[in-house]
PDB file of C-alpha atoms in Angstrom:
ATOM      1  CA  UNK Y   1     270.895 125.697 -28.171  1.00  0.00           C
ATOM      2  CA  UNK Y   2     269.800 126.531 -24.902  1.00  0.00           C
ATOM      3  CA  UNK Y   3     269.746 122.941 -23.576  1.00  0.00           C
ATOM      4  CA  UNK Y   4     273.541 122.520 -24.771  1.00  0.00           C
ATOM      5  CA  UNK Y   5     274.934 125.341 -22.833  1.00  0.00           C
ATOM      6  CA  UNK Y   6     276.385 124.829 -19.187  1.00  0.00           C
ATOM      7  CA  UNK Y   7     277.250 128.059 -17.520  1.00  0.00           C
ATOM      8  CA  UNK Y   8     280.189 128.034 -15.500  1.00  0.00           C
ATOM      9  CA  UNK Y   9     280.357 130.830 -12.392  1.00  0.00           C
ATOM     10  CA  UNK Y  10     283.640 131.858 -10.614  1.00  0.00           C
ATOM     11  CA  UNK Y  11     282.878 132.839  -7.421  1.00  0.00           C
ATOM     12  CA  UNK Y  12     284.420 134.526  -4.168  1.00  0.00           C
ATOM     13  CA  UNK Y  13     282.175 136.174  -1.597  1.00  0.00           C
ATOM     14  CA  UNK Y  14     279.610 137.141  -4.241  1.00  0.00           C
ATOM     15  CA  UNK Y  15     276.452 137.250  -1.925  1.00  0.00           C
ATOM     16  CA  UNK Y  16     275.671 140.844  -3.159  1.00  0.00           C
ATOM     17  CA  UNK Y  17     275.565 139.348  -7.052  1.00  0.00           C
ATOM     18  CA  UNK Y  18     275.041 135.956  -6.993  1.00  0.00           C
ATOM     19  CA  UNK Y  19     270.874 135.896  -6.592  1.00  0.00           C
ATOM     20  CA  UNK Y  20     270.762 138.219  -9.961  1.00  0.00           C
ATOM     21  CA  UNK Y  21     272.999 136.237 -11.663  1.00  0.00           C
ATOM     22  CA  UNK Y  22     271.599 132.672 -11.146  1.00  0.00           C
ATOM     23  CA  UNK Y  23     268.017 133.798 -11.375  1.00  0.00           C
ATOM     24  CA  UNK Y  24     268.918 135.142 -14.770  1.00  0.00           C
ATOM     25  CA  UNK Y  25     270.142 131.469 -15.425  1.00  0.00           C
ATOM     26  CA  UNK Y  26     267.158 129.653 -14.491  1.00  0.00           C
ATOM     27  CA  UNK Y  27     266.650 128.424 -18.229  1.00  0.00           C
ATOM     28  CA  UNK Y  28     269.936 126.282 -17.879  1.00  0.00           C
ATOM     29  CA  UNK Y  29     269.749 122.664 -17.218  1.00  0.00           C
ATOM     30  CA  UNK Y  30     272.906 122.595 -15.310  1.00  0.00           C
ATOM     31  CA  UNK Y  31     274.781 125.565 -13.711  1.00  0.00           C
ATOM     32  CA  UNK Y  32     278.154 125.014 -12.339  1.00  0.00           C
ATOM     33  CA  UNK Y  33     279.734 127.232  -9.497  1.00  0.00           C
ATOM     34  CA  UNK Y  34     283.512 126.867  -8.670  1.00  0.00           C
ATOM     35  CA  UNK Y  35     283.970 128.825  -5.439  1.00  0.00           C
ATOM     36  CA  UNK Y  36     287.408 129.561  -3.962  1.00  0.00           C
ATOM     37  CA  UNK Y  37     286.376 129.571  -0.065  1.00  0.00           C
ATOM     38  CA  UNK Y  38     283.252 131.891   0.271  1.00  0.00           C
ATOM     39  CA  UNK Y  39     282.774 133.213   4.078  1.00  0.00           C
ATOM     40  CA  UNK Y  40     279.344 135.109   3.209  1.00  0.00           C
ATOM     41  CA  UNK Y  41     275.828 133.803   1.889  1.00  0.00           C
ATOM     42  CA  UNK Y  42     277.294 132.613  -1.470  1.00  0.00           C
ATOM     43  CA  UNK Y  43     276.560 129.016  -0.813  1.00  0.00           C
ATOM     44  CA  UNK Y  44     273.442 129.294   0.931  1.00  0.00           C
ATOM     45  CA  UNK Y  45     272.144 131.565  -2.160  1.00  0.00           C
ATOM     46  CA  UNK Y  46     273.356 129.052  -4.719  1.00  0.00           C
ATOM     47  CA  UNK Y  47     271.580 126.260  -2.463  1.00  0.00           C
ATOM     48  CA  UNK Y  48     268.176 127.928  -3.464  1.00  0.00           C
ATOM     49  CA  UNK Y  49     268.515 127.111  -7.090  1.00  0.00           C
ATOM     50  CA  UNK Y  50     267.642 123.490  -8.091  1.00  0.00           C
ATOM     51  CA  UNK Y  51     269.539 123.590 -11.462  1.00  0.00           C
ATOM     52  CA  UNK Y  52     273.032 124.788  -9.577  1.00  0.00           C
ATOM     53  CA  UNK Y  53     276.204 122.452  -8.721  1.00  0.00           C
ATOM     54  CA  UNK Y  54     278.516 123.820  -6.016  1.00  0.00           C
ATOM     55  CA  UNK Y  55     282.025 123.118  -6.291  1.00  0.00           C
ATOM     56  CA  UNK Y  56     285.368 124.356  -4.403  1.00  0.00           C
ATOM     57  CA  UNK Y  57     288.947 124.699  -5.157  1.00  0.00           C
ATOM     58  CA  UNK Y  58     291.433 126.931  -3.525  1.00  0.00           C
ATOM     59  CA  UNK Y  59     292.305 129.979  -5.697  1.00  0.00           C
ATOM     60  CA  UNK Y  60     295.676 130.610  -7.190  1.00  0.00           C
ATOM     61  CA  UNK Y  61     294.880 132.443 -10.359  1.00  0.00           C
ATOM     62  CA  UNK Y  62     291.885 133.035 -12.559  1.00  0.00           C
ATOM     63  CA  UNK Y  63     293.227 130.889 -15.655  1.00  0.00           C
ATOM     64  CA  UNK Y  64     293.948 128.027 -13.607  1.00  0.00           C
ATOM     65  CA  UNK Y  65     290.588 128.127 -11.883  1.00  0.00           C
ATOM     66  CA  UNK Y  66     288.456 128.236 -15.252  1.00  0.00           C
ATOM     67  CA  UNK Y  67     291.023 125.450 -16.727  1.00  0.00           C
ATOM     68  CA  UNK Y  68     290.078 123.185 -13.681  1.00  0.00           C
ATOM     69  CA  UNK Y  69     286.424 124.037 -14.343  1.00  0.00           C
ATOM     70  CA  UNK Y  70     286.879 123.058 -18.106  1.00  0.00           C
ATOM     71  CA  UNK Y  71     288.918 119.836 -17.191  1.00  0.00           C
ATOM     72  CA  UNK Y  72     287.131 118.569 -14.144  1.00  0.00           C
ATOM     73  CA  UNK Y  73     283.581 120.062 -13.952  1.00  0.00           C
ATOM     74  CA  UNK Y  74     282.090 120.048 -17.445  1.00  0.00           C
ATOM     75  CA  UNK Y  75     284.189 117.596 -19.565  1.00  0.00           C
ATOM     76  CA  UNK Y  76     281.508 116.320 -21.306  1.00  0.00           C
ATOM     77  CA  UNK Y  77     279.347 119.967 -22.035  1.00  0.00           C
ATOM     78  CA  UNK Y  78     278.731 120.404 -25.565  1.00  0.00           C
ATOM     79  CA  UNK Y  79     279.000 124.487 -24.819  1.00  0.00           C
ATOM     80  CA  UNK Y  80     279.984 126.112 -21.837  1.00  0.00           C
ATOM     81  CA  UNK Y  81     279.172 129.728 -20.661  1.00  0.00           C
ATOM     82  CA  UNK Y  82     281.855 131.346 -18.761  1.00  0.00           C
ATOM     83  CA  UNK Y  83     280.882 134.328 -16.308  1.00  0.00           C
ATOM     84  CA  UNK Y  84     281.936 136.246 -13.478  1.00  0.00           C
ATOM     85  CA  UNK Y  85     279.372 136.338 -10.636  1.00  0.00           C
ATOM     86  CA  UNK Y  86     278.662 139.899 -11.362  1.00  0.00           C
ATOM     87  CA  UNK Y  87     277.580 139.146 -15.191  1.00  0.00           C
ATOM     88  CA  UNK Y  88     273.721 138.784 -15.654  1.00  0.00           C
ATOM     89  CA  UNK Y  89     272.507 137.348 -18.941  1.00  0.00           C
ATOM     90  CA  UNK Y  90     269.791 139.655 -20.245  1.00  0.00           C
ATOM     91  CA  UNK Y  91     266.473 138.132 -21.929  1.00  0.00           C
ATOM     92  CA  UNK Y  92     267.355 139.581 -25.057  1.00  0.00           C
ATOM     93  CA  UNK Y  93     270.910 137.712 -24.958  1.00  0.00           C
ATOM     94  CA  UNK Y  94     269.031 134.463 -23.626  1.00  0.00           C
ATOM     95  CA  UNK Y  95     266.364 134.626 -26.843  1.00  0.00           C
ATOM     96  CA  UNK Y  96     269.286 135.309 -28.910  1.00  0.00           C
ATOM     97  CA  UNK Y  97     271.356 132.019 -27.517  1.00  0.00           C
ATOM     98  CA  UNK Y  98     268.471 129.940 -28.251  1.00  0.00           C
ATOM     99  CA  UNK Y  99     268.382 130.750 -31.847  1.00  0.00           C
ATOM    100  CA  UNK Y 100     272.194 129.954 -32.435  1.00  0.00           C
ATOM    101  CA  UNK Y 101     272.837 127.332 -35.230  1.00  0.00           C
ATOM    102  CA  UNK Y 102     276.549 126.917 -35.026  1.00  0.00           C
ATOM    103  CA  UNK Y 103     278.548 125.325 -37.829  1.00  0.00           C
ATOM    104  CA  UNK Y 104     281.272 122.736 -36.765  1.00  0.00           C
ATOM    105  CA  UNK Y 105     283.726 125.462 -37.426  1.00  0.00           C
ATOM    106  CA  UNK Y 106     282.586 127.813 -34.949  1.00  0.00           C
ATOM    107  CA  UNK Y 107     284.333 127.767 -31.986  1.00  0.00           C
ATOM    108  CA  UNK Y 108     282.773 130.442 -29.664  1.00  0.00           C
ATOM    109  CA  UNK Y 109     280.767 133.476 -29.530  1.00  0.00           C
ATOM    110  CA  UNK Y 110     282.336 136.914 -28.265  1.00  0.00           C
ATOM    111  CA  UNK Y 111     279.408 138.726 -26.136  1.00  0.00           C
ATOM    112  CA  UNK Y 112     279.332 142.541 -25.913  1.00  0.00           C
ATOM    113  CA  UNK Y 113     278.894 144.011 -21.968  1.00  0.00           C
ATOM    114  CA  UNK Y 114     276.706 146.870 -20.872  1.00  0.00           C
ATOM    115  CA  UNK Y 115     278.289 148.022 -17.683  1.00  0.00           C
ATOM    116  CA  UNK Y 116     276.027 148.969 -14.729  1.00  0.00           C
ATOM    117  CA  UNK Y 117     276.730 151.278 -11.521  1.00  0.00           C
ATOM    118  CA  UNK Y 118     274.715 150.487  -8.572  1.00  0.00           C
ATOM    119  CA  UNK Y 119     272.206 149.004 -11.007  1.00  0.00           C
ATOM    120  CA  UNK Y 120     272.011 151.680 -13.519  1.00  0.00           C
ATOM    121  CA  UNK Y 121     273.045 150.435 -17.178  1.00  0.00           C
ATOM    122  CA  UNK Y 122     275.632 152.852 -18.550  1.00  0.00           C
ATOM    123  CA  UNK Y 123     275.363 153.802 -22.262  1.00  0.00           C
ATOM    124  CA  UNK Y 124     279.073 153.211 -22.776  1.00  0.00           C
ATOM    125  CA  UNK Y 125     282.081 151.330 -20.997  1.00  0.00           C
ATOM    126  CA  UNK Y 126     285.625 150.514 -21.621  1.00  0.00           C
ATOM    127  CA  UNK Y 127     284.994 146.900 -20.729  1.00  0.00           C
ATOM    128  CA  UNK Y 128     285.445 144.944 -23.769  1.00  0.00           C
ATOM    129  CA  UNK Y 129     283.493 142.314 -25.511  1.00  0.00           C
ATOM    130  CA  UNK Y 130     284.456 138.594 -24.286  1.00  0.00           C
ATOM    131  CA  UNK Y 131     284.286 135.479 -25.767  1.00  0.00           C
ATOM    132  CA  UNK Y 132     282.391 133.702 -23.134  1.00  0.00           C
ATOM    133  CA  UNK Y 133     280.432 131.026 -24.859  1.00  0.00           C
ATOM    134  CA  UNK Y 134     282.755 128.369 -26.737  1.00  0.00           C
ATOM    135  CA  UNK Y 135     283.017 124.597 -26.947  1.00  0.00           C
ATOM    136  CA  UNK Y 136     285.336 123.704 -24.230  1.00  0.00           C
ATOM    137  CA  UNK Y 137     287.372 121.201 -25.961  1.00  0.00           C
ATOM    138  CA  UNK Y 138     288.641 124.333 -28.251  1.00  0.00           C
ATOM    139  CA  UNK Y 139     289.677 126.672 -25.629  1.00  0.00           C
ATOM    140  CA  UNK Y 140     292.231 126.876 -22.628  1.00  0.00           C
ATOM    141  CA  UNK Y 141     292.642 130.101 -20.333  1.00  0.00           C
ATOM    142  CA  UNK Y 142     295.844 132.067 -20.125  1.00  0.00           C
ATOM    143  CA  UNK Y 143     296.748 134.783 -17.516  1.00  0.00           C
ATOM    144  CA  UNK Y 144     298.343 138.145 -18.588  1.00  0.00           C
ATOM    145  CA  UNK Y 145     298.972 139.910 -15.569  1.00  0.00           C
ATOM    146  CA  UNK Y 146     295.499 140.638 -13.882  1.00  0.00           C
ATOM    147  CA  UNK Y 147     293.433 139.568 -16.595  1.00  0.00           C
ATOM    148  CA  UNK Y 148     292.724 136.019 -17.982  1.00  0.00           C
ATOM    149  CA  UNK Y 149     291.791 135.397 -21.559  1.00  0.00           C
ATOM    150  CA  UNK Y 150     290.736 132.896 -23.418  1.00  0.00           C
ATOM    151  CA  UNK Y 151     293.008 131.149 -26.437  1.00  0.00           C
ATOM    152  CA  UNK Y 152     290.609 129.578 -28.862  1.00  0.00           C
ATOM    153  CA  UNK Y 153     291.245 127.291 -31.644  1.00  0.00           C
ATOM    154  CA  UNK Y 154     288.498 127.960 -34.248  1.00  0.00           C
ATOM    155  CA  UNK Y 155     286.449 130.553 -35.843  1.00  0.00           C
ATOM    156  CA  UNK Y 156     284.499 133.264 -33.266  1.00  0.00           C
ATOM    157  CA  UNK Y 157     281.376 134.841 -34.218  1.00  0.00           C
ATOM    158  CA  UNK Y 158     279.991 138.035 -32.544  1.00  0.00           C
ATOM    159  CA  UNK Y 159     276.718 138.040 -30.616  1.00  0.00           C
ATOM    160  CA  UNK Y 160     274.461 141.432 -30.734  1.00  0.00           C
ATOM    161  CA  UNK Y 161     272.873 141.456 -27.562  1.00  0.00           C
ATOM    162  CA  UNK Y 162     274.590 142.306 -24.314  1.00  0.00           C
ATOM    163  CA  UNK Y 163     275.710 140.691 -21.091  1.00  0.00           C
ATOM    164  CA  UNK Y 164     274.936 143.145 -17.768  1.00  0.00           C
ATOM    165  CA  UNK Y 165     278.422 143.504 -15.854  1.00  0.00           C
ATOM    166  CA  UNK Y 166     276.570 144.474 -12.539  1.00  0.00           C
ATOM    167  CA  UNK Y 167     278.847 144.246  -9.394  1.00  0.00           C
ATOM    168  CA  UNK Y 168     277.114 145.703  -6.287  1.00  0.00           C
ATOM    169  CA  UNK Y 169     279.952 144.871  -3.974  1.00  0.00           C
ATOM    170  CA  UNK Y 170     281.081 147.754  -1.877  1.00  0.00           C
ATOM    171  CA  UNK Y 171     283.673 150.382  -2.577  1.00  0.00           C
ATOM    172  CA  UNK Y 172     286.007 148.969  -0.199  1.00  0.00           C
ATOM    173  CA  UNK Y 173     286.171 145.437  -1.772  1.00  0.00           C
ATOM    174  CA  UNK Y 174     286.683 147.527  -5.544  1.00  0.00           C
ATOM    175  CA  UNK Y 175     289.479 148.831  -3.883  1.00  0.00           C
ATOM    176  CA  UNK Y 176     290.848 145.913  -2.523  1.00  0.00           C
ATOM    177  CA  UNK Y 177     290.606 144.245  -5.797  1.00  0.00           C
ATOM    178  CA  UNK Y 178     292.163 146.834  -7.587  1.00  0.00           C
ATOM    179  CA  UNK Y 179     295.574 146.974  -5.242  1.00  0.00           C
ATOM    180  CA  UNK Y 180     295.633 143.495  -5.883  1.00  0.00           C
ATOM    181  CA  UNK Y 181     295.118 143.440  -9.718  1.00  0.00           C
ATOM    182  CA  UNK Y 182     297.635 146.416  -9.836  1.00  0.00           C
ATOM    183  CA  UNK Y 183     300.402 144.465  -8.524  1.00  0.00           C
ATOM    184  CA  UNK Y 184     299.712 141.855 -10.921  1.00  0.00           C
ATOM    185  CA  UNK Y 185     299.364 144.045 -13.738  1.00  0.00           C
ATOM    186  CA  UNK Y 186     302.359 146.017 -12.958  1.00  0.00           C
ATOM    187  CA  UNK Y 187     304.837 142.876 -12.691  1.00  0.00           C
ATOM    188  CA  UNK Y 188     303.305 141.742 -16.108  1.00  0.00           C
ATOM    189  CA  UNK Y 189     304.063 144.962 -18.089  1.00  0.00           C
ATOM    190  CA  UNK Y 190     307.141 145.258 -16.568  1.00  0.00           C
ATOM    191  CA  UNK Y 191     308.261 141.582 -17.830  1.00  0.00           C
ATOM    192  CA  UNK Y 192     307.011 142.663 -21.511  1.00  0.00           C
ATOM    193  CA  UNK Y 193     308.929 143.870 -24.426  1.00  0.00           C
ATOM    194  CA  UNK Y 194     307.242 147.157 -25.601  1.00  0.00           C
ATOM    195  CA  UNK Y 195     306.701 145.912 -29.181  1.00  0.00           C
ATOM    196  CA  UNK Y 196     304.849 143.028 -27.644  1.00  0.00           C
ATOM    197  CA  UNK Y 197     302.023 145.166 -25.846  1.00  0.00           C
ATOM    198  CA  UNK Y 198     298.700 146.603 -27.184  1.00  0.00           C
ATOM    199  CA  UNK Y 199     297.853 150.049 -27.340  1.00  0.00           C
ATOM    200  CA  UNK Y 200     296.169 149.852 -23.911  1.00  0.00           C
ATOM    201  CA  UNK Y 201     299.013 148.237 -22.426  1.00  0.00           C
ATOM    202  CA  UNK Y 202     301.662 150.806 -23.773  1.00  0.00           C
ATOM    203  CA  UNK Y 203     299.565 153.735 -22.265  1.00  0.00           C
ATOM    204  CA  UNK Y 204     299.910 152.060 -19.066  1.00  0.00           C
ATOM    205  CA  UNK Y 205     303.575 151.833 -19.249  1.00  0.00           C
ATOM    206  CA  UNK Y 206     303.695 155.475 -19.775  1.00  0.00           C
ATOM    207  CA  UNK Y 207     302.875 155.696 -16.137  1.00  0.00           C
ATOM    208  CA  UNK Y 208     300.858 158.845 -15.986  1.00  0.00           C
ATOM    209  CA  UNK Y 209     298.719 159.126 -19.294  1.00  0.00           C
ATOM    210  CA  UNK Y 210     296.177 156.176 -18.306  1.00  0.00           C
ATOM    211  CA  UNK Y 211     295.071 157.671 -15.142  1.00  0.00           C
ATOM    212  CA  UNK Y 212     293.595 160.754 -16.881  1.00  0.00           C
ATOM    213  CA  UNK Y 213     292.972 159.226 -20.300  1.00  0.00           C
ATOM    214  CA  UNK Y 214     290.828 156.544 -19.158  1.00  0.00           C
ATOM    215  CA  UNK Y 215     288.138 158.453 -17.350  1.00  0.00           C
ATOM    216  CA  UNK Y 216     288.338 161.145 -20.045  1.00  0.00           C
ATOM    217  CA  UNK Y 217     287.528 158.522 -22.860  1.00  0.00           C
ATOM    218  CA  UNK Y 218     284.919 157.067 -20.564  1.00  0.00           C
ATOM    219  CA  UNK Y 219     283.347 160.399 -19.908  1.00  0.00           C
ATOM    220  CA  UNK Y 220     283.483 162.073 -23.482  1.00  0.00           C
ATOM    221  CA  UNK Y 221     284.308 159.157 -25.628  1.00  0.00           C
ATOM    222  CA  UNK Y 222     281.653 156.815 -24.492  1.00  0.00           C
ATOM    223  CA  UNK Y 223     279.376 159.401 -23.218  1.00  0.00           C
ATOM    224  CA  UNK Y 224     279.040 158.293 -19.654  1.00  0.00           C
ATOM    225  CA  UNK Y 225     279.095 161.875 -18.689  1.00  0.00           C
ATOM    226  CA  UNK Y 226     275.507 161.862 -19.949  1.00  0.00           C
ATOM    227  CA  UNK Y 227     274.577 159.218 -17.158  1.00  0.00           C
ATOM    228  CA  UNK Y 228     275.100 161.591 -14.510  1.00  0.00           C
ATOM    229  CA  UNK Y 229     276.243 160.754 -11.356  1.00  0.00           C
ATOM    230  CA  UNK Y 230     276.592 156.728 -11.991  1.00  0.00           C
ATOM    231  CA  UNK Y 231     278.938 157.897 -15.083  1.00  0.00           C
ATOM    232  CA  UNK Y 232     281.005 160.411 -12.932  1.00  0.00           C
ATOM    233  CA  UNK Y 233     281.330 157.220 -10.262  1.00  0.00           C
ATOM    234  CA  UNK Y 234     282.430 154.934 -13.298  1.00  0.00           C
ATOM    235  CA  UNK Y 235     284.991 157.488 -14.746  1.00  0.00           C
ATOM    236  CA  UNK Y 236     286.240 158.085 -11.091  1.00  0.00           C
ATOM    237  CA  UNK Y 237     286.410 154.325 -10.603  1.00  0.00           C
ATOM    238  CA  UNK Y 238     288.822 153.921 -13.669  1.00  0.00           C
ATOM    239  CA  UNK Y 239     290.918 156.878 -12.697  1.00  0.00           C
ATOM    240  CA  UNK Y 240     291.483 155.097  -9.519  1.00  0.00           C
ATOM    241  CA  UNK Y 241     292.214 151.773 -10.943  1.00  0.00           C
ATOM    242  CA  UNK Y 242     294.592 153.050 -13.363  1.00  0.00           C
ATOM    243  CA  UNK Y 243     296.360 155.225 -10.802  1.00  0.00           C
ATOM    244  CA  UNK Y 244     296.842 152.132  -8.846  1.00  0.00           C
ATOM    245  CA  UNK Y 245     298.759 150.492 -11.681  1.00  0.00           C
ATOM    246  CA  UNK Y 246     300.564 153.351 -12.339  1.00  0.00           C
ATOM    247  CA  UNK Y 247     302.214 153.704  -8.848  1.00  0.00           C
ATOM    248  CA  UNK Y 248     302.406 149.566  -8.899  1.00  0.00           C
ATOM    249  CA  UNK Y 249     304.528 149.875 -12.187  1.00  0.00           C
ATOM    250  CA  UNK Y 250     306.719 152.740 -10.440  1.00  0.00           C
ATOM    251  CA  UNK Y 251     307.602 150.889  -7.635  1.00  0.00           C
ATOM    252  CA  UNK Y 252     308.720 148.082 -10.006  1.00  0.00           C
ATOM    253  CA  UNK Y 253     310.717 150.240 -11.702  1.00  0.00           C
ATOM    254  CA  UNK Y 254     312.187 152.033  -8.638  1.00  0.00           C
ATOM    255  CA  UNK Y 255     313.092 148.665  -7.506  1.00  0.00           C
ATOM    256  CA  UNK Y 256     314.932 147.924 -10.642  1.00  0.00           C
ATOM    257  CA  UNK Y 257     316.773 150.789 -10.600  1.00  0.00           C
ATOM    258  CA  UNK Y 258     318.123 150.045  -7.125  1.00  0.00           C
ATOM    259  CA  UNK Y 259     319.015 146.714  -7.876  1.00  0.00           C
ATOM    260  CA  UNK Y 260     320.860 147.908 -10.828  1.00  0.00           C
ATOM    261  CA  UNK Y 261     323.147 150.078  -8.960  1.00  0.00           C
ATOM    262  CA  UNK Y 262     323.763 148.013  -5.968  1.00  0.00           C
TER     263      UNK Y 262
END
């Protein structure tokens, strides 16, 4: 099965992460990188791997970026493994991929994640499993707020072994991304009817519930309090991210009320 899989990595200024990600993909015959104009050493790092093909496209949103890769960069691939540049394929996951024998009705595989803080793997995470491995002719990406999700026509099976989510970029970079994501998520939440939202989105619509519920659940529901400082940092990051979304949503509400009274 490994010979049939083409990993696709979406990048922008991922020098702190890319070496680890590509090192764990040396088993692949071809790795496709779609970059959106990195100004750091990302391209130089990628050039050190003989199995990597580098492409560039201006960024508009994650879903369009992924769909461009599906349509233009891997049109003949049997299977694709879509990855962010801070995803790392573990040895156990690679070995499981090698043993897969999917039937014709199988369209994709959902992969669980183990979240890392500064390289320390946590025992729990709020990051959900994602369908990263799939037949490209069966899937299209859609943008929902700050998230992009795969819509897949066919059966999805679940893999046992984890992918690492190991982002080593700076805290300043984290906050910049979260501010951008918060604005996108707030606009999406405000545009949706309550009945269409899942329970996570509904908590966010309640403004001040998610900023304390998310870190509390991470600490005690997922057990990251037992991971010491890395677990506390993870919970703090979740609190910051949810607080930014709540503030952005509050601005949406205030702007709506202001426009309604004018």
